[in-house]
């Protein structure tokens, strides 16, 4: 105790300062530190949920992109098959038209020959 007195430290003032510091520490812990930590944890949770939502969104976009590419491929293949079928039908129609034209041509020639033969008989 004399040593503290020699150093110019008042023991009662030191005790009062220790009590004040403990009280200040308790008040800050209770009113500032815990609510602040709680708020930080809540914000971290919100940030984590936002990141998870972003990741889920990116994954959904990738899946959608894949589905869209598969759909486009199917549509292109279907369009190609329809075009090929239409070309086949067009070839068949042309052949039929050509055959019919040939038949009509033969019929007209037969009629002309018949009339010519009739004219020759006259």
XYZ file of C-alpha atoms in Angstrom:
122
model
C 0.000 0.000 0.000
C 2.827 2.361 0.780
C 4.293 1.567 -2.595
C 1.104 2.790 -4.281
C 1.201 5.892 -2.117
C 4.839 6.506 -3.031
C 3.899 6.204 -6.726
C 1.109 8.738 -6.213
C -1.736 6.305 -6.736
C -4.819 6.726 -4.586
C -6.139 3.224 -3.814
C -9.777 4.414 -3.519
C -9.546 6.227 -6.816
C -8.069 3.096 -8.432
C -10.902 0.960 -7.052
C -13.472 3.500 -8.287
C -11.885 3.492 -11.738
C -11.875 -0.330 -11.819
C -15.560 -0.371 -10.822
C -16.345 2.324 -13.429
C -14.455 0.372 -16.102
C -16.275 -2.844 -15.192
C -19.604 -1.015 -15.263
C -18.775 0.596 -18.626
C -17.674 -2.767 -19.993
C -20.903 -4.409 -18.800
C -23.072 -1.616 -20.276
C -21.231 -1.649 -23.607
C -21.418 -5.448 -23.790
C -25.091 -5.487 -22.927
C -26.279 -2.485 -24.960
C -23.791 -2.223 -27.826
C -21.667 -5.308 -28.384
C -24.374 -8.015 -28.283
C -26.892 -6.114 -30.466
C -24.098 -5.184 -32.859
C -22.932 -8.795 -33.121
C -26.542 -9.955 -33.542
C -27.051 -7.425 -36.352
C -23.823 -8.473 -38.064
C -24.883 -12.132 -37.903
C -28.287 -11.262 -39.363
C -26.629 -9.333 -42.177
C -24.292 -12.257 -42.837
C -27.312 -14.581 -42.999
C -29.037 -12.262 -45.470
C -25.886 -12.053 -47.586
C -25.547 -15.852 -47.523
C -29.186 -16.270 -48.608
C -28.703 -13.735 -51.406
C -25.602 -15.583 -52.615
C -27.493 -18.892 -52.515
C -30.333 -17.300 -54.477
C -27.864 -15.955 -57.044
C -26.259 -19.381 -57.391
C -29.677 -20.998 -57.784
C -30.608 -18.378 -60.380
C -27.414 -19.005 -62.333
C -28.054 -22.766 -62.224
C -31.630 -22.283 -63.415
C -30.414 -20.042 -66.233
C -27.896 -22.710 -67.276
C -30.618 -25.381 -67.226
C -32.924 -23.116 -69.200
C -30.147 -22.434 -71.698
C -29.573 -26.177 -72.103
C -33.275 -26.821 -72.566
C -33.494 -23.997 -75.076
C -30.551 -25.383 -77.064
C -32.097 -28.859 -77.083
C -35.426 -27.372 -78.163
C -33.750 -25.378 -80.933
C -31.955 -28.520 -82.106
C -35.218 -30.472 -82.150
C -36.968 -27.668 -84.029
C -34.150 -27.463 -86.584
C -34.209 -31.230 -87.091
C -37.991 -31.201 -87.462
C -37.767 -28.315 -89.932
C -35.138 -30.208 -91.937
C -37.314 -33.312 -92.039
C -40.345 -31.252 -93.102
C -38.308 -29.572 -95.842
C -36.995 -32.940 -97.048
C -40.523 -34.346 -97.084
C -41.791 -31.279 -98.971
C -39.001 -31.686 -101.531
C -39.946 -35.352 -102.003
C -43.581 -34.386 -102.468
C -42.562 -31.671 -104.937
C -40.567 -34.203 -106.948
C -43.552 -36.591 -106.970
C -45.912 -33.780 -108.047
C -43.534 -32.798 -110.839
C -43.315 -36.395 -112.002
C -47.100 -36.793 -111.935
C -47.551 -33.507 -113.781
C -44.981 -34.593 -116.351
C -46.719 -37.978 -116.803
C -50.120 -36.320 -117.072
C -48.746 -33.833 -119.562
C -47.310 -36.689 -121.576
C -50.666 -38.507 -121.507
C -52.546 -35.372 -122.547
C -49.969 -34.757 -125.246
C -50.407 -38.327 -126.504
C -54.207 -37.949 -126.381
C -54.076 -34.641 -128.281
C -51.722 -36.157 -130.859
C -54.054 -39.131 -131.196
C -56.992 -36.787 -131.753
C -55.016 -34.797 -134.325
C -54.008 -37.970 -136.143
C -57.592 -39.194 -136.073
C -58.851 -35.929 -137.546
C -56.099 -35.936 -140.104
C -57.055 -39.428 -141.081
C -60.670 -38.333 -141.287
C -59.666 -35.383 -143.443
C -57.611 -37.661 -145.680
C -60.626 -39.905 -146.176
C -62.715 -37.046 -147.344
